[in-house]
Short mmCIF file of C-alpha atoms in Angstrom, two decimals:
data_model
loop_
_atom_site.label_atom_id
_atom_site.label_comp_id
_atom_site.label_asym_id
_atom_site.label_seq_id
_atom_site.Cartn_x
_atom_site.Cartn_y
_atom_site.Cartn_z
CA MET J 1 19.75 -36.79 -73.37
CA LYS J 2 18.05 -33.61 -74.31
CA LYS J 3 15.12 -35.56 -75.57
CA PHE J 4 14.92 -37.49 -72.34
CA ILE J 5 14.81 -34.25 -70.35
CA MET J 6 12.00 -32.97 -72.51
CA ILE J 7 10.03 -36.14 -71.94
CA VAL J 8 10.55 -35.88 -68.17
CA PHE J 9 9.56 -32.19 -68.20
CA PHE J 10 6.49 -33.05 -70.22
CA PHE J 11 5.48 -35.71 -67.69
CA LEU J 12 6.08 -33.29 -64.82
CA VAL J 13 3.83 -30.72 -66.48
CA ILE J 14 1.13 -33.37 -66.98
CA ILE J 15 1.46 -34.49 -63.34
CA VAL J 16 1.22 -30.87 -62.12
CA PHE J 17 -1.79 -30.28 -64.36
CA ILE J 18 -3.49 -33.42 -63.16
CA GLY J 19 -2.71 -32.51 -59.52
CA PHE J 20 -4.03 -28.99 -60.01
CA ASN J 21 -7.27 -30.32 -61.54
CA TYR J 22 -7.63 -32.75 -58.66
CA LEU J 23 -7.24 -29.93 -56.15
CA LEU J 24 -9.87 -27.91 -58.03
CA TRP J 25 -12.22 -30.91 -58.05
CA GLU J 26 -11.60 -31.56 -54.34
CA ARG J 27 -12.22 -27.91 -53.52
CA GLU J 28 -15.44 -27.95 -55.51
CA ASN J 29 -16.62 -31.12 -53.76
CA ARG J 30 -15.78 -29.68 -50.33
CA ALA J 31 -17.69 -26.53 -51.21
CA LYS J 32 -20.67 -28.68 -52.18
CA ASP J 33 -20.36 -30.67 -48.94
CA ILE J 34 -20.18 -27.47 -46.92
CA LYS J 35 -23.21 -26.10 -48.80
CA SER J 36 -25.04 -29.38 -48.17
CA LEU J 37 -24.16 -29.25 -44.47
CA GLN J 38 -25.32 -25.65 -44.30
CA ASP J 39 -28.60 -26.60 -45.96
CA ILE J 40 -29.00 -29.50 -43.53
CA ASN J 41 -28.27 -27.19 -40.57
CA THR J 42 -30.73 -24.64 -41.89
CA SER J 43 -33.34 -27.37 -42.35
CA ASN J 44 -32.63 -28.74 -38.89
CA SER J 45 -32.92 -25.25 -37.39
CA ILE J 46 -36.29 -24.76 -39.11
CA THR J 47 -37.43 -28.20 -37.92
CA ILE J 48 -36.25 -27.51 -34.37
CA SER J 49 -38.02 -24.13 -34.39
CA ALA J 50 -41.20 -25.78 -35.66
CA LEU J 51 -40.94 -28.48 -33.00
CA ASN J 52 -40.34 -25.83 -30.31
CA ARG J 53 -43.44 -23.97 -31.47
CA GLN J 54 -45.45 -27.20 -31.41
CA LEU J 55 -44.11 -27.99 -27.94
CA GLU J 56 -45.01 -24.48 -26.76
CA ASN J 57 -48.50 -24.86 -28.20
CA LEU J 58 -48.88 -28.23 -26.48
CA ASP J 59 -47.73 -26.67 -23.18
CA ASN J 60 -50.26 -23.83 -23.60
CA ASN J 61 -53.05 -26.28 -24.43
CA LEU J 62 -52.07 -28.43 -21.46
CA LYS J 63 -52.12 -25.39 -19.15
CA ILE J 64 -55.55 -24.38 -20.47
CA LYS J 65 -56.86 -27.91 -19.88
CA GLU J 66 -55.35 -27.99 -16.38
CA ASP J 67 -57.00 -24.63 -15.61
CA ASN J 68 -60.31 -25.96 -16.90
CA ILE J 69 -59.94 -29.12 -14.80
CA ASN J 70 -59.14 -27.02 -11.71
CA LYS J 71 -62.20 -24.84 -12.36
CA LEU J 72 -64.38 -27.92 -12.81
CA ASN J 73 -62.99 -29.42 -9.59
CA GLU J 74 -63.76 -26.17 -7.73
CA GLU J 75 -67.30 -26.15 -9.17
CA ILE J 76 -67.76 -29.82 -8.20
CA LEU J 77 -66.52 -29.06 -4.66
CA ALA J 78 -68.89 -26.07 -4.41
CA LEU J 79 -71.78 -28.23 -5.67
CA LYS J 80 -70.92 -30.93 -3.11
CA LYS J 81 -70.98 -28.31 -0.34
CA ASP J 82 -74.31 -26.96 -1.61
CA LEU J 83 -75.70 -30.50 -1.78
CA GLU J 84 -74.46 -31.22 1.75
CA LYS J 85 -76.07 -28.00 3.01
CA LEU J 86 -79.33 -28.88 1.23
CA ASN J 87 -79.28 -32.34 2.81
CA GLN J 88 -78.68 -30.80 6.24
CA ASP J 89 -81.47 -28.26 5.68
CA PHE J 90 -83.74 -31.05 4.48
CA ALA J 91 -82.93 -33.15 7.55
CA ARG J 92 -83.56 -30.16 9.85
CA SER J 93 -86.83 -29.39 8.06
CA ASN J 94 -87.98 -32.99 8.39
CA LYS J 95 -87.04 -32.98 12.08
CA ALA J 96 -88.88 -29.68 12.59
CA ILE J 97 -91.97 -30.97 10.75
CA THR J 98 -91.98 -34.16 12.81
CA HIS J 99 -91.61 -32.13 16.00
CA LYS J 100 -94.42 -29.73 15.05
CA ASN J 101 -96.66 -32.70 14.30
CA ASP J 102 -95.90 -34.06 17.79
CA VAL J 103 -96.78 -30.67 19.30
CA ILE J 104 -100.03 -30.40 17.32
CA GLU J 105 -100.99 -33.93 18.32
CA TYR J 106 -100.30 -33.10 21.97
CA LEU J 107 -102.31 -29.87 21.84
CA LEU J 108 -105.23 -31.66 20.21
CA LYS J 109 -105.25 -34.20 23.04
CA ASN J 110 -104.53 -31.74 25.86
CA THR J 111 -106.33 -28.41 25.75
CA GLN J 112 -105.36 -27.32 29.29
CA LEU J 113 -102.67 -24.62 29.16
CA GLY J 114 -101.93 -25.22 32.83
CA ILE J 115 -99.87 -28.29 31.95
CA ILE J 116 -97.82 -26.34 29.40
CA GLU J 117 -97.14 -23.37 31.67
CA MET J 118 -96.27 -25.57 34.66
CA PRO J 119 -92.47 -25.45 34.02
CA ILE J 120 -92.58 -21.65 34.43
CA LYS J 121 -94.25 -21.95 37.85
CA GLU J 122 -91.84 -24.70 38.92
CA TRP J 123 -88.90 -22.61 37.70
CA ALA J 124 -89.89 -19.75 40.02
CA GLU J 125 -90.62 -22.08 42.96
CA TYR J 126 -87.24 -23.83 42.66
CA ILE J 127 -85.37 -20.52 42.45
CA ASN J 128 -87.12 -19.30 45.59
CA ALA J 129 -86.14 -22.54 47.32
CA GLY J 130 -82.52 -22.28 46.15
CA ASP J 131 -82.87 -25.63 44.40
CA TYR J 132 -80.93 -24.79 41.26
CA GLU J 133 -80.55 -28.39 40.14
CA SER J 134 -84.33 -28.76 39.93
CA THR J 135 -84.50 -25.34 38.27
CA TYR J 136 -82.01 -26.68 35.73
CA ARG J 137 -84.38 -29.57 34.97
CA THR J 138 -87.16 -27.14 34.03
CA TRP J 139 -84.88 -26.12 31.14
CA TYR J 140 -83.02 -29.27 30.18
CA VAL J 141 -84.79 -32.65 30.11
CA SER J 142 -82.57 -34.54 27.63
CA LYS J 143 -78.89 -34.53 26.70
CA GLU J 144 -79.50 -33.00 23.29
CA ASP J 145 -81.10 -29.94 24.96
CA ILE J 146 -78.16 -29.22 27.29
CA LYS J 147 -76.23 -26.02 26.52
CA GLU J 148 -74.55 -25.41 29.90
CA SER J 149 -73.60 -27.17 33.09
CA ILE J 150 -75.67 -27.04 36.29
CA ALA J 151 -72.96 -24.89 37.91
CA GLU J 152 -73.01 -22.39 35.04
CA PHE J 153 -76.79 -22.31 35.10
CA GLY J 154 -77.02 -21.88 38.88
CA SER J 155 -74.50 -19.01 38.90
CA LYS J 156 -77.07 -16.87 37.07
CA TYR J 157 -79.40 -17.02 40.08
CA ARG J 158 -77.31 -17.88 43.14
CA ASP J 159 -76.54 -14.74 45.19
CA VAL J 160 -78.25 -12.70 42.47
CA VAL J 161 -82.00 -13.38 42.79
CA ASP J 162 -83.48 -13.34 46.27
CA GLY J 163 -87.02 -14.21 45.16
CA ILE J 164 -89.39 -14.33 42.19
CA LYS J 165 -93.16 -14.03 42.33
CA ILE J 166 -95.26 -14.68 39.23
CA GLN J 167 -97.88 -11.97 38.79
CA SER J 168 -99.49 -13.29 35.58
CA ILE J 169 -99.02 -15.78 32.72
CA ALA J 170 -100.74 -15.39 29.35
CA ILE J 171 -100.27 -16.74 25.84
CA TYR J 172 -98.16 -14.32 23.77
CA ASP J 173 -100.17 -13.87 20.59
CA GLN J 174 -97.88 -11.46 18.73
CA ASP J 175 -95.76 -12.40 15.68
CA ILE J 176 -92.59 -13.83 17.25
CA GLU J 177 -90.81 -14.32 13.92
CA LYS J 178 -91.47 -10.71 12.87
CA GLN J 179 -90.30 -9.30 16.21
CA TYR J 180 -87.43 -11.64 17.08
CA GLY J 181 -86.52 -13.51 13.90
CA THR J 182 -86.76 -17.09 12.65
CA GLU J 183 -84.29 -18.47 15.22
CA ALA J 184 -86.44 -17.25 18.10
CA LEU J 185 -89.53 -18.78 16.48
CA GLN J 186 -87.74 -22.12 16.16
CA GLU J 187 -86.59 -21.96 19.80
CA GLY J 188 -90.05 -22.55 21.19
CA ASP J 189 -93.36 -24.18 20.35
CA VAL J 190 -95.52 -22.03 22.63
CA PHE J 191 -94.74 -18.53 23.95
CA PHE J 192 -96.05 -16.94 27.15
CA LEU J 193 -96.00 -13.35 28.31
CA VAL J 194 -95.05 -13.54 32.00
CA GLU J 195 -95.04 -10.73 34.54
CA LEU J 196 -92.60 -11.30 37.42
CA ASP J 197 -92.06 -9.45 40.66
CA VAL J 198 -88.31 -9.92 41.21
CA LYS J 199 -86.38 -9.19 44.38
CA LEU J 200 -82.61 -9.07 43.88
CA VAL J 201 -79.93 -9.76 46.49
CA GLU J 202 -78.94 -6.39 47.94
CA GLY J 203 -75.57 -5.28 46.59
CA ARG J 204 -75.18 -8.39 44.43
CA GLY J 205 -78.07 -8.50 42.02
CA GLU J 206 -77.79 -5.03 40.54
CA GLY J 207 -76.46 -4.89 36.99
CA ASN J 208 -77.24 -8.53 36.17
CA SER J 209 -78.40 -9.20 32.63
CA LEU J 210 -81.44 -11.31 33.49
CA PHE J 211 -83.68 -9.28 35.77
CA GLU J 212 -84.27 -5.87 37.28
CA GLU J 213 -85.55 -5.13 40.76
CA GLY J 214 -89.35 -5.06 40.78
CA LEU J 215 -91.66 -5.73 37.85
CA ASN J 216 -90.19 -7.67 34.92
CA ARG J 217 -92.16 -8.53 31.79
CA LYS J 218 -90.61 -11.45 29.90
CA ILE J 219 -91.49 -13.77 27.06
CA PHE J 220 -90.95 -17.41 27.94
CA ALA J 221 -90.44 -19.91 25.09
CA LEU J 222 -91.56 -23.44 25.93
CA ARG J 223 -90.72 -26.53 23.94
CA TYR J 224 -92.33 -29.96 23.90
CA ASN J 225 -90.08 -33.00 24.32
CA SER J 226 -91.96 -35.84 22.65
CA THR J 227 -89.54 -38.50 23.92
CA GLU J 228 -90.10 -37.61 27.57
CA ASP J 229 -93.64 -36.29 26.95
CA VAL J 230 -92.93 -33.12 28.95
CA TRP J 231 -92.73 -29.38 28.36
CA HIS J 232 -89.63 -27.40 29.30
CA ILE J 233 -88.42 -23.80 29.14
CA SER J 234 -86.25 -23.20 26.07
CA GLY J 235 -85.70 -19.45 26.28
CA ILE J 236 -86.47 -16.15 28.02
CA MET J 237 -86.66 -12.99 25.90
CA GLU J 238 -87.12 -9.30 26.58
CA ILE J 239 -90.26 -7.68 25.25
CA LYS J 240 -89.57 -5.44 22.28
#
């Protein structure tokens, strides 16, 4: 019996020893697994950080490229506007050259200034007669010339000017562009210095922007309409 107890005790000790070793082995393996997981987490964290940096770099590069594209688009738009303006300027220049050629051709064929200055004389005659529609036609002979209605035009003279008498008409030989600018030069083809004796309507004509009572010295710009083959008044300027 005693021997049996010893054998059982011995087996119990062996079982406890084996169990203890197993627990130690299990603990060691778990520690290794934990260490492995920690290493994997650390590696994953480094990889994620690297990927985040790469993504940030890609975003920065993309933003730079987008900025460059926007700048290029703005430059292209500016170039298109410049090209459009150049085309418009070119078209205007061609139109102006064609018009000047028509004027030169007319002047070569017609040397009498009386025909050119006729609209000025008719303008004064029609005003004196109160025929403002005909006066309007001495200014505007085609639709592209029209800048105001007949009513607007007539209001400048009706109940303002009582009469106009032309004292003299002479070619204005001074430098129009230097005195009045390029726009004024382009407004007319021929310029006349005209002296007018103006009588204003009493109590109504004073303070108007066109004429003063008595002697008025004005520069009349006349333009040739090649389509209608007529001259018309295109502007009246004060002498500087």
